Coordinates of C-alpha atoms in Angstrom, one line a residue:
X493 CA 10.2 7.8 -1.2
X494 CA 12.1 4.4 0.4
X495 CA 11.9 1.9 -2.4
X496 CA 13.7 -1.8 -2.5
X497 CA 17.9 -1.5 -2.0
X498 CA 19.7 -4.5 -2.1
X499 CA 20.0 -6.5 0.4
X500 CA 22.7 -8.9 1.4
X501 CA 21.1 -12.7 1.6
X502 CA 22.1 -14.4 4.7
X503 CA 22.8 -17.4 5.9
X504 CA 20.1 -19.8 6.7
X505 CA 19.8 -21.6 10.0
X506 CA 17.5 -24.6 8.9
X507 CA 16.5 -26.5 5.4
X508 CA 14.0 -24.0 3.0
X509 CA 10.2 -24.3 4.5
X510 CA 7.2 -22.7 4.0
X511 CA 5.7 -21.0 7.5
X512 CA 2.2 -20.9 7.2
X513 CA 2.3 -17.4 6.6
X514 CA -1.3 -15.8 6.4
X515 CA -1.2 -14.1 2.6
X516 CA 1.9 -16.0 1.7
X517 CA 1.7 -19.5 1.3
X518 CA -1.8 -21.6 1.5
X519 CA -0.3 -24.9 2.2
X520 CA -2.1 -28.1 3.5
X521 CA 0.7 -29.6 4.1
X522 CA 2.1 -30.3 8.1
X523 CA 4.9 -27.7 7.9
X524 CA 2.3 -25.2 7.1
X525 CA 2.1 -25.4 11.1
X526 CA 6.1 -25.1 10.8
X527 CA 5.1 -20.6 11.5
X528 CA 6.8 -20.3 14.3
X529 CA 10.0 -20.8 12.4
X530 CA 9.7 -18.6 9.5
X531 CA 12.3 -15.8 10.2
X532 CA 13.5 -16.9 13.4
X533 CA 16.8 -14.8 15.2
X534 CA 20.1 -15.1 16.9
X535 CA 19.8 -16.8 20.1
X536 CA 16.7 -18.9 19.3
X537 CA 18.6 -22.4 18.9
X538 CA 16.5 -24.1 21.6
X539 CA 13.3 -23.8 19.3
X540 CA 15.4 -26.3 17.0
X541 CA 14.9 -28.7 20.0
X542 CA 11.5 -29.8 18.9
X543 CA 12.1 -29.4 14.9
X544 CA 12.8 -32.1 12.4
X545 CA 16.3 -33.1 13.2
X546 CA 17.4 -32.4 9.4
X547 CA 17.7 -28.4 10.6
X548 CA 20.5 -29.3 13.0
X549 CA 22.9 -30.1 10.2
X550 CA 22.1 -26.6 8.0
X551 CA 22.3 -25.1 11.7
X552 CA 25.7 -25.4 11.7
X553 CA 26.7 -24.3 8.3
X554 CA 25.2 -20.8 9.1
X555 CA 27.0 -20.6 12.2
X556 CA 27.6 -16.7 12.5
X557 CA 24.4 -15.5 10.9
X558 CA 22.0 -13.2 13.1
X559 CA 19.5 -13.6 10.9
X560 CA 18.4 -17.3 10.9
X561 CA 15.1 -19.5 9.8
X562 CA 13.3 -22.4 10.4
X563 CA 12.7 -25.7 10.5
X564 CA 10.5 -28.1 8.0
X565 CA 8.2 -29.4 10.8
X566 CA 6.2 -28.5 14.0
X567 CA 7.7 -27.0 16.9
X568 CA 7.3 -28.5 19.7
X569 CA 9.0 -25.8 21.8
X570 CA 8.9 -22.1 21.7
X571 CA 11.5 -19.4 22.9
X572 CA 9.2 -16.0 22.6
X573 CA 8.8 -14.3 25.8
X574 CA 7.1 -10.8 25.6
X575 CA 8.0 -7.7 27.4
X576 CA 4.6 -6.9 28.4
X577 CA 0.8 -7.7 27.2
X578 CA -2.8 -5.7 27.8
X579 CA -4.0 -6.5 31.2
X580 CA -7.5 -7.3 29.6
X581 CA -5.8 -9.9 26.5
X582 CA -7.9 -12.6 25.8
X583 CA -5.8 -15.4 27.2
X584 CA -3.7 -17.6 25.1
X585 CA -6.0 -20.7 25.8
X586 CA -9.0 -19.0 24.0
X587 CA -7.4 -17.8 21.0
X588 CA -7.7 -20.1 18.2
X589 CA -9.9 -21.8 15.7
X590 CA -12.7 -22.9 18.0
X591 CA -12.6 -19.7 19.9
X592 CA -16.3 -18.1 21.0
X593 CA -17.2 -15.3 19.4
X594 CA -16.4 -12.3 21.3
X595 CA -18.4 -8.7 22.0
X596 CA -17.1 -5.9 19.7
X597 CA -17.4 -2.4 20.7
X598 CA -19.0 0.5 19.2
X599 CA -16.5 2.5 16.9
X600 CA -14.9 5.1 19.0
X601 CA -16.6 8.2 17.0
X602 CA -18.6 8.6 14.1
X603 CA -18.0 11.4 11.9
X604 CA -20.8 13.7 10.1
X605 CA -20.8 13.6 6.4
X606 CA -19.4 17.1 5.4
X607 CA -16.4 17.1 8.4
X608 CA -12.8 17.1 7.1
X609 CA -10.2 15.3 8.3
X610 CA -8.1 17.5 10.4
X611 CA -4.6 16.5 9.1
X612 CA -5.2 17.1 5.7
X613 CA -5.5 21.0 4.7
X614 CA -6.8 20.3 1.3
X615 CA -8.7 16.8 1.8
X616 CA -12.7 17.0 0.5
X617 CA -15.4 16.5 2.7
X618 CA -16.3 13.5 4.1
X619 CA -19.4 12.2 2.2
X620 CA -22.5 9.8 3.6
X621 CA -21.4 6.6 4.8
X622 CA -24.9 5.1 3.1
X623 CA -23.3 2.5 0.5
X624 CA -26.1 1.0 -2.0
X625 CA -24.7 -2.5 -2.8
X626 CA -26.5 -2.9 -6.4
X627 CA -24.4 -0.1 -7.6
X628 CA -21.0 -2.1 -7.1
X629 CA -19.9 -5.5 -8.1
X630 CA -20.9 -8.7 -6.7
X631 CA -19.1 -9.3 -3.3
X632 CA -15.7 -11.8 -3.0
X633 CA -16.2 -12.0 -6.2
X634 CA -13.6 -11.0 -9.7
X635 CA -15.9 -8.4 -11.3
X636 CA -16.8 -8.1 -14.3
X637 CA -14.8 -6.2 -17.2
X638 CA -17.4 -5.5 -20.2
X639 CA -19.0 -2.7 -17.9
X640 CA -18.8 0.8 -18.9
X641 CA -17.0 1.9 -15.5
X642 CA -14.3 -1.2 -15.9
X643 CA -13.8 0.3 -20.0
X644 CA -13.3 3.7 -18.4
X645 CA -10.7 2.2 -16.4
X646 CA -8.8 0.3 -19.1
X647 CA -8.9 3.5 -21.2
X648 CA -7.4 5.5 -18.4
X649 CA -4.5 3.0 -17.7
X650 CA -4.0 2.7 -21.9
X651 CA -3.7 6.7 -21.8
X652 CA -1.0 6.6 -19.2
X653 CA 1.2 5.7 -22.2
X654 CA 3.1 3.2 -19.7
X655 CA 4.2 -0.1 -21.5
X656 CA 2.3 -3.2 -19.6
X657 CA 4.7 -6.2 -20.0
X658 CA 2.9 -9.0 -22.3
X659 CA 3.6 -11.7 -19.1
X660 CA 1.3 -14.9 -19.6
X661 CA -1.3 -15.2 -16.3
X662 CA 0.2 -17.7 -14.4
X663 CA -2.8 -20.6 -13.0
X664 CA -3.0 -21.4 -9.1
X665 CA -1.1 -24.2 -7.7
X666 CA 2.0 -22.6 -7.1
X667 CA 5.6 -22.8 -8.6
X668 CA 5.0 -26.2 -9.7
X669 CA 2.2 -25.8 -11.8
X670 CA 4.0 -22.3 -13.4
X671 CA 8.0 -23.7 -14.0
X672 CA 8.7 -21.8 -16.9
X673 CA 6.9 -18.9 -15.4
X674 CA 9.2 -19.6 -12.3
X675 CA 12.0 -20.1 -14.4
X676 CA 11.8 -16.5 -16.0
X677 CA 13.6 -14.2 -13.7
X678 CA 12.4 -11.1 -16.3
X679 CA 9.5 -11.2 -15.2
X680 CA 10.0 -10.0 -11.7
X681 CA 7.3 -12.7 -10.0
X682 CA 7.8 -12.3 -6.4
X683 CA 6.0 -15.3 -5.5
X684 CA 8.7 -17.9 -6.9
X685 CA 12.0 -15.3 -6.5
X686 CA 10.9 -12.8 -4.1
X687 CA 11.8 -10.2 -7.1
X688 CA 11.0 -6.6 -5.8
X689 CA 11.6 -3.7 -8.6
X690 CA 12.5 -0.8 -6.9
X691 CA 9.1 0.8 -7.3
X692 CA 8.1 -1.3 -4.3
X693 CA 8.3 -0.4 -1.1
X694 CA 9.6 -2.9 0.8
X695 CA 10.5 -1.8 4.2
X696 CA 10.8 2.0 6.1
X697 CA 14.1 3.7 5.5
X698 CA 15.1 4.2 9.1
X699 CA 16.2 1.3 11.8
X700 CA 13.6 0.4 14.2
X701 CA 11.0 2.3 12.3
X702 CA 7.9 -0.1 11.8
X703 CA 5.6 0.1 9.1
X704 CA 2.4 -1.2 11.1
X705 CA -0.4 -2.7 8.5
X706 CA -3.4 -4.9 8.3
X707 CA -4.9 -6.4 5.8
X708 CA -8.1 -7.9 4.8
X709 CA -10.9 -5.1 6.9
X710 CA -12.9 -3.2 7.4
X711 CA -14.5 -5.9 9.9
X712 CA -16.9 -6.9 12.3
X713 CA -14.1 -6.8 15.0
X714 CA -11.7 -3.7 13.8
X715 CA -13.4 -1.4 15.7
X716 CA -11.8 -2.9 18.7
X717 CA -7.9 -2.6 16.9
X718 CA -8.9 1.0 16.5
X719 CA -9.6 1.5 19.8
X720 CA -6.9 0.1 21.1
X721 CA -4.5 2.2 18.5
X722 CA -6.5 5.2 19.6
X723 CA -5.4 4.4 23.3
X724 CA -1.9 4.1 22.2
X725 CA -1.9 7.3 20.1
X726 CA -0.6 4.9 17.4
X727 CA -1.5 5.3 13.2
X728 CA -1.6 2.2 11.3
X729 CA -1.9 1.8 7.2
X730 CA -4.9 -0.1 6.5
X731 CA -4.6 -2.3 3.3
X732 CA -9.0 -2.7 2.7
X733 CA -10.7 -5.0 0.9
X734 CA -13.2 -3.2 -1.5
X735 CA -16.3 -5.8 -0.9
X736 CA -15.5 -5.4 2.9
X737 CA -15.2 -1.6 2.4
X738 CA -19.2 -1.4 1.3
X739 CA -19.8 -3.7 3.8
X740 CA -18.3 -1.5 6.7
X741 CA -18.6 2.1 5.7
X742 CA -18.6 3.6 8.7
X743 CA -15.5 1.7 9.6
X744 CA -13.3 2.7 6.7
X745 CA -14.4 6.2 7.7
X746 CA -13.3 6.3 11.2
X747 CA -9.7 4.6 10.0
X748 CA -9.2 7.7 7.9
X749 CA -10.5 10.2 9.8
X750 CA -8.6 9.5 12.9
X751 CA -5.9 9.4 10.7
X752 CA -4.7 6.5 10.1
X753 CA -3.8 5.6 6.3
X754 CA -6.1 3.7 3.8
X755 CA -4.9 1.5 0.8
X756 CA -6.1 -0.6 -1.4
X757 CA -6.1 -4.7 -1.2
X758 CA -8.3 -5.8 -4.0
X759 CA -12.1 -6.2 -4.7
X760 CA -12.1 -10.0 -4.0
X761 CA -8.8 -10.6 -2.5
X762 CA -7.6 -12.8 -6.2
X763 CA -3.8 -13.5 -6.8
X764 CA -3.5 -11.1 -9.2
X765 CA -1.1 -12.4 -11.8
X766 CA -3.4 -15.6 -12.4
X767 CA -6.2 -12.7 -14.3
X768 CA -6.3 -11.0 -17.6
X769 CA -5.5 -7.2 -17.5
X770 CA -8.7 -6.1 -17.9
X771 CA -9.9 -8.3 -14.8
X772 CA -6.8 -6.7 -12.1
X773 CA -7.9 -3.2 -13.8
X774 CA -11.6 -4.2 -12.5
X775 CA -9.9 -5.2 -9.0
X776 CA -8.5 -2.3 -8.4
X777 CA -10.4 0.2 -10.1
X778 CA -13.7 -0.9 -8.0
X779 CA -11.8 -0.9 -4.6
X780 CA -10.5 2.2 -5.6
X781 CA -14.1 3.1 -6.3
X782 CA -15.5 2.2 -3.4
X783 CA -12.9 3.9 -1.2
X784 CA -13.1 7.1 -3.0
X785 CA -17.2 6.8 -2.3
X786 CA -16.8 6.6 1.4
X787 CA -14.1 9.0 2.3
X788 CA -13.6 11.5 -0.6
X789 CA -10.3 10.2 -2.1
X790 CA -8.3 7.7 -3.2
X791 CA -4.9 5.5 -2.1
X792 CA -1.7 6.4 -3.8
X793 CA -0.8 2.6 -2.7
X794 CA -1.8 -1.4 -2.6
X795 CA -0.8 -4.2 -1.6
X796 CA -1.3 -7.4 -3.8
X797 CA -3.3 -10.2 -2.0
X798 CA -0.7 -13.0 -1.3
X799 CA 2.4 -10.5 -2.2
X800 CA 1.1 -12.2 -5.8
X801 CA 2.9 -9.5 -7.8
X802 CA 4.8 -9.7 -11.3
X803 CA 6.0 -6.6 -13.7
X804 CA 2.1 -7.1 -15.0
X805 CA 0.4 -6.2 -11.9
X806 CA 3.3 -3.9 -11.4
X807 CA 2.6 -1.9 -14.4
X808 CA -0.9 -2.1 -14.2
X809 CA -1.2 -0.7 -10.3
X810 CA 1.3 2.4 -11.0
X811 CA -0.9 3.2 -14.1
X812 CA -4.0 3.4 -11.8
X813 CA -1.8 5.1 -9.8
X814 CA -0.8 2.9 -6.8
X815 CA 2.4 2.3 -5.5
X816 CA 2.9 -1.5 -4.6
X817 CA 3.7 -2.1 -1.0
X818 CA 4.8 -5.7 0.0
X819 CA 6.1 -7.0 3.9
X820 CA 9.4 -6.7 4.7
X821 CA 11.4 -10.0 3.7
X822 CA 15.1 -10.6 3.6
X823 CA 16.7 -14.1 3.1
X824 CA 14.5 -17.1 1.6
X825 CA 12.9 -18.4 4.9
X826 CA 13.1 -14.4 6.5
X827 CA 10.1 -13.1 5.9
X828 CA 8.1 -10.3 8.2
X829 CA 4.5 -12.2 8.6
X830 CA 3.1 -12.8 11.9
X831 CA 1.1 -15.8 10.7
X832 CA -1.7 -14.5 12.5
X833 CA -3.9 -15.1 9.7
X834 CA -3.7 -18.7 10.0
X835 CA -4.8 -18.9 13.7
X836 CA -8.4 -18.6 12.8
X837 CA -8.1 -21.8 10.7
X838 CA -6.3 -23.8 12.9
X839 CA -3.3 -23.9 10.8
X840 CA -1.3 -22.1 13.2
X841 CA -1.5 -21.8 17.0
X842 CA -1.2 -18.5 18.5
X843 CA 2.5 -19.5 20.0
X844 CA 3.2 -19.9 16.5
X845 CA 2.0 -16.5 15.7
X846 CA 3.9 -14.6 18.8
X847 CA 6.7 -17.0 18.4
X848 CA 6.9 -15.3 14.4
X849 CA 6.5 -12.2 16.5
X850 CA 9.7 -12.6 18.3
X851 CA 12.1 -13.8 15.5
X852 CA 11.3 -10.5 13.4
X853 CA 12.3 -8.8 16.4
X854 CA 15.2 -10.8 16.6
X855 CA 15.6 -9.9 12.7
X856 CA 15.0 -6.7 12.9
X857 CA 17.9 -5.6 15.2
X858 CA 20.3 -7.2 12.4
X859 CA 19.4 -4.9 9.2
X860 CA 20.0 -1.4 8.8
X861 CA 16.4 -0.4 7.8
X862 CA 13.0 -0.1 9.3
X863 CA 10.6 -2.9 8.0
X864 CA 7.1 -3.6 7.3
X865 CA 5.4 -6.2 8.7
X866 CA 1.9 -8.4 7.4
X867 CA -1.0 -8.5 10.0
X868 CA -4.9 -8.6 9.5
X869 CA -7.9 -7.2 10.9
X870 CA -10.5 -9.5 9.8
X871 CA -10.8 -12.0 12.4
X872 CA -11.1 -11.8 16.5
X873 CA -8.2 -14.3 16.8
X874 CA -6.3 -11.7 14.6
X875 CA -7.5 -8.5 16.3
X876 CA -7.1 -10.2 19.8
X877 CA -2.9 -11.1 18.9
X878 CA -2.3 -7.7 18.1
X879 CA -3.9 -6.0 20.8
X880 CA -3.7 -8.2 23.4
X881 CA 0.2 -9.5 22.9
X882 CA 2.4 -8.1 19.7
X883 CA 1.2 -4.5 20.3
X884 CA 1.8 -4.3 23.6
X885 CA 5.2 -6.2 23.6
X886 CA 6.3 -3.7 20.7
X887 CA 5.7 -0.9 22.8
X888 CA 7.1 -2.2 26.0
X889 CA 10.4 -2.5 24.2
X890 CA 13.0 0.9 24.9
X891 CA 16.3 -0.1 24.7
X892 CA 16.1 0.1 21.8
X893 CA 12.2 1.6 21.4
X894 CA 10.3 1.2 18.1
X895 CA 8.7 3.7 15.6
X896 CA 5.2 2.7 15.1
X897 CA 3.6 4.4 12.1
X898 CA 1.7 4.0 8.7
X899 CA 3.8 3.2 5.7
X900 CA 3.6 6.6 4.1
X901 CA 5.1 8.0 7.3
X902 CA 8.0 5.8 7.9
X903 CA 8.9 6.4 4.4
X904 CA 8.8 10.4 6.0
X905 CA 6.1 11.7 3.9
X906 CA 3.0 13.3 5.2
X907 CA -0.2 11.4 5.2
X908 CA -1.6 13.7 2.8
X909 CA 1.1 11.7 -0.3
X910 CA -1.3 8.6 0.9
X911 CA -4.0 9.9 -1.3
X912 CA -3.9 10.9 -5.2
X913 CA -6.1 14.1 -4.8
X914 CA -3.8 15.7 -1.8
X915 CA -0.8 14.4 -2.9
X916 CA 2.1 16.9 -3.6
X917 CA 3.3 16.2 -6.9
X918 CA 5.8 18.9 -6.7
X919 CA 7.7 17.4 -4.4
X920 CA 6.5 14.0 -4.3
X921 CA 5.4 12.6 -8.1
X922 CA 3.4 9.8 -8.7
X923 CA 5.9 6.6 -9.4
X924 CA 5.2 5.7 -13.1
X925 CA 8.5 3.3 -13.9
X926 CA 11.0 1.0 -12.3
X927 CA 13.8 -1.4 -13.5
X928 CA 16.1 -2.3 -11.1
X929 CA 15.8 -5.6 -10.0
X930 CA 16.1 -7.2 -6.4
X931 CA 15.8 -11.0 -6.4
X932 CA 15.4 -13.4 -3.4
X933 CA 16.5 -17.6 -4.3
X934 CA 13.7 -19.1 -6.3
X935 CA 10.8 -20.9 -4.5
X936 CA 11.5 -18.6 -1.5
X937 CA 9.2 -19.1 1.2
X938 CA 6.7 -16.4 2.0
X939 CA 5.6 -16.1 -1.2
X940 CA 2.1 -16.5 -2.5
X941 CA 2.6 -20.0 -4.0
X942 CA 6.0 -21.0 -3.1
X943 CA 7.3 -24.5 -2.7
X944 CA 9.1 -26.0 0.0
X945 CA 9.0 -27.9 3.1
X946 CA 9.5 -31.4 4.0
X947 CA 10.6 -34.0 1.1
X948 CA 6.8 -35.7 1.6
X949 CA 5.7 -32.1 0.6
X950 CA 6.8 -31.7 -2.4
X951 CA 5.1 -34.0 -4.2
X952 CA 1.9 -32.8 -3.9
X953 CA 2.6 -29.0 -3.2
X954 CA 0.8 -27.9 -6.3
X955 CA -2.4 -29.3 -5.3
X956 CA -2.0 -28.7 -2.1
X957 CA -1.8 -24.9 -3.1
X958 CA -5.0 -24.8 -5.7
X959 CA -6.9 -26.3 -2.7
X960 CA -6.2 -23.7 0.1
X961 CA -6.2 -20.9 -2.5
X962 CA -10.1 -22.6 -3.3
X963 CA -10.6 -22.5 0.2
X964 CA -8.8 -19.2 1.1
X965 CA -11.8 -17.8 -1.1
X966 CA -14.1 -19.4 0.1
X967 CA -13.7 -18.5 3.4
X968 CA -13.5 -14.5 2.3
X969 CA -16.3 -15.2 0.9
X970 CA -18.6 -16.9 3.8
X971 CA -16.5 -14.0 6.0
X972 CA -17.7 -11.7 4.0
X973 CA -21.6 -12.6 4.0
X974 CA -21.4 -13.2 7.8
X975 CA -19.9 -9.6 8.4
X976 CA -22.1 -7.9 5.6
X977 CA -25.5 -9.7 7.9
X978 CA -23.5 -8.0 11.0
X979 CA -23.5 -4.8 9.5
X980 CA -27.2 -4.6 8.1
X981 CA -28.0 -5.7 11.8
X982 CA -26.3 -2.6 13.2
X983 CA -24.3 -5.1 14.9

């Protein structure tokens, strides 16, 4: 399996700021509008045009660098222009925050309780999609730990024998309201160093290969991703939230069936290293859970909500036996996160989004790897990026083309490693350790609570951060109620 390798950190282009990146950084701040900036390439120095005029100055001290970022401010100018987009996109105009709600389509099939999946020779059979709610926790919410499914969980991580670090829970507000946590580079914290161990996986081993992944489903509108990817004849990895997963589990069951791979992204979608053990043992044990209840097994990966990962959360995933899987990020400001997130709120505009969309192209033609890049399935505005513009540009794009594929086959294992009861352990062995260390500068933008942007930012950032991570779950949570009515409706 592909884990972290070090990579060289280059250059920057323009001052640190955070990009509103969508699980990254929940700023309130006006550079969170700053996304189209956030890992921008060689060849994109018009874009400076319209940013604050403090990047021209750090501009020229990178001169050289193919891989350059952004500015603290606005851009008033973009520089993306795309290959190619679906004939029948939802025009540029109507995607945002105020956007009508849209049709959705039926799923493209439904299987029968009892069919296997055809790609995996020794996968169970699919079991009934019914879901009773009152057996599982409450919805978008941090479940409880003193229940005797949650104990059963703790036990089976205690028997693992692995060592789980004694790292203090950090509290939301970001790296200013956690300094000595920030301060402690043992700790591994991605969110204030962009530490990766190299137990994560971090990008695909081969160039051009892209890890394709959404987080945040199943939803009201993935059905119309999936048929779009179905067109295509293109697999994605699906990182699921475990209250949307008993909410849509007809949904989750068509992902996996038509093979694409399923992983896990949390019951309530919490950063994980501000809970107690016992609490990110609940998270992940009950979307595990809930997973293994609609289609018969369960991930061999997950993704931390935010990339909000330390040696903790680490430790605790691989003894549950998940593999962390973060997005491709590379310098300080270079980080492989569309934004699209953010559209739905009106943090970012959708030029933001594609304009993102362009510099990791830009970026990805100057590493030596494959990469892994953070979109989302929960929203229209989300859905309607992907398939009506970054899907279709990525695939108009030959010379050279692009590998489009799950995470667990860019990393060239078959789908059947994605899952703990048809894994091979021969050949490939769950990952129970790690040490080696890869570390990013601190307060590194695209990281769950970084710091950063303009000097009238940093004041305030902490607050700023509590807030939108408040309102971040709040707006799961409302998303999730809306979508769960949807779903009773047959809608």
């Amino acid at each position: 399996m592909f884990f972290q390798r070090a990579l060289t950190l280059l250059p920057l282009i323009a001052a640190p700021a955070l990009a509103a990146a969508a699980h990254d950084a929940r700023q309130e701040t006006s550079s969170a509008s700053a996304a189209g900036s956030a890992s921008a390439p060689a060849g994109t120095s018009s874009a400076a045009a319209g940013a604050a005029s403090g990047a021209s100055s750090a501009a020229g001290s990178a001169a050289g660098s193919g891989i350059t970022s952004g500015a603290a401010t606005l851009a008033t100018t973009y520089t993306f222009s795309l290959l190619s987009s679906n004939p029948t996109a939802v025009p540029l105009s109507s995607i945002n925050a105020a956007a009508a709600t849209e049709s959705t389509i039926p799923l493209p099939s439904t299987a029968s309780p009892g069919a296997t999946a055809s790609y995996l020779s020794n996968g169970p059979a699919l079991p009934q999609a019914s879901i009773v709610p009152s057996n599982y926790p409450t919805m978008d919410k941090v479940p409880p730990t003193d229940s005797d499914q949650v104990k059963q969980w703790i036990q089976e991580v205690k028997d693992t024998g692995i060592d789980i670090p004694d790292i203090s829970q950090t509290v939301e507000g970001g790296c200013p309201s956690n300094v000595e946590a920030a301060k402690n580079e043992s700790n591994c914290w991605w969110t204030c160093s962009g530490c990766t161990r190299d137990t994560d996986i971090v990008a695909c081993p081969d160039k051009y290969t892209w890890g394709l992944t959404y987080d945040d489903g199943p939803s009201y509108y993935t059905p119309n991703l999936l048929k779009y990817l179905d067109e295509q004849q293109i697999k994605s990895t699906f990182f699921v939230v475990g209250s949307r997963v008993i909410s849509f589990p007809q949904t989750l069951q068509e992902e996996f069936m038509s093979g694409h791979q399923v992983a896990v992204h949390t019951w309530s979608h919490p950063y994980l290293t501000t809970l107690t053990n016992e609490q990110i043992i609940a998270e992940l044990g009950w979307t595990r859970q809930a997973i293994r209840d609609v289609i018969g097994v369960s991930p061999s990966m997950m993704r931390p909500p935010y990339g909000d990962i330390d040696d903790r959360v680490r430790k605790i995933s691989l003894a549950l036996g998940m593999t962390p899987v973060m997005w491709t990020r590379i310098s300080q400001t270079a980080t492989f996160d569309t934004g699209d997130f953010d559209v739905h709120a009106g943090i970012n505009t959708v030029q933001d989004s594609l304009q993102n969309w362009q510099n990791i192209l830009g970026n990805a033609s100057e590493i030596d790897t494959g990469f892994i890049v953070l979109e989302h399935d929960l929203f229209q505005q989300t859905v309607d990026i992907a398939t009506g513009y970054i899907l279709p540009d990525a695939i108009a794009h030959k010379d050279p083309s692009f590998t489009i594929e799950p995470v667990i086959t860019c990393l060239n294992k078959p789908l059947a490693d994605a899952y703990v009861e048809t894994n091979d352990n021969d050949t490939n062995p769950p990952v129970v350790s790690g040490s080696a260390a890869t570390a990013l500068s601190s307060g590194a933008p695209g990281s769950a609570q970084a710091t950063g942007g303009s000097k009238g930012e940093d004041d305030n950032n902490g607050a700023a951060a509590l807030r939108t991570g408040a309102t971040l779950t709040a707006l799961l949570a409302v998303a999730g109620c809306f979508l769960t009515g949807l779903s009773m409706l047959g809608l």
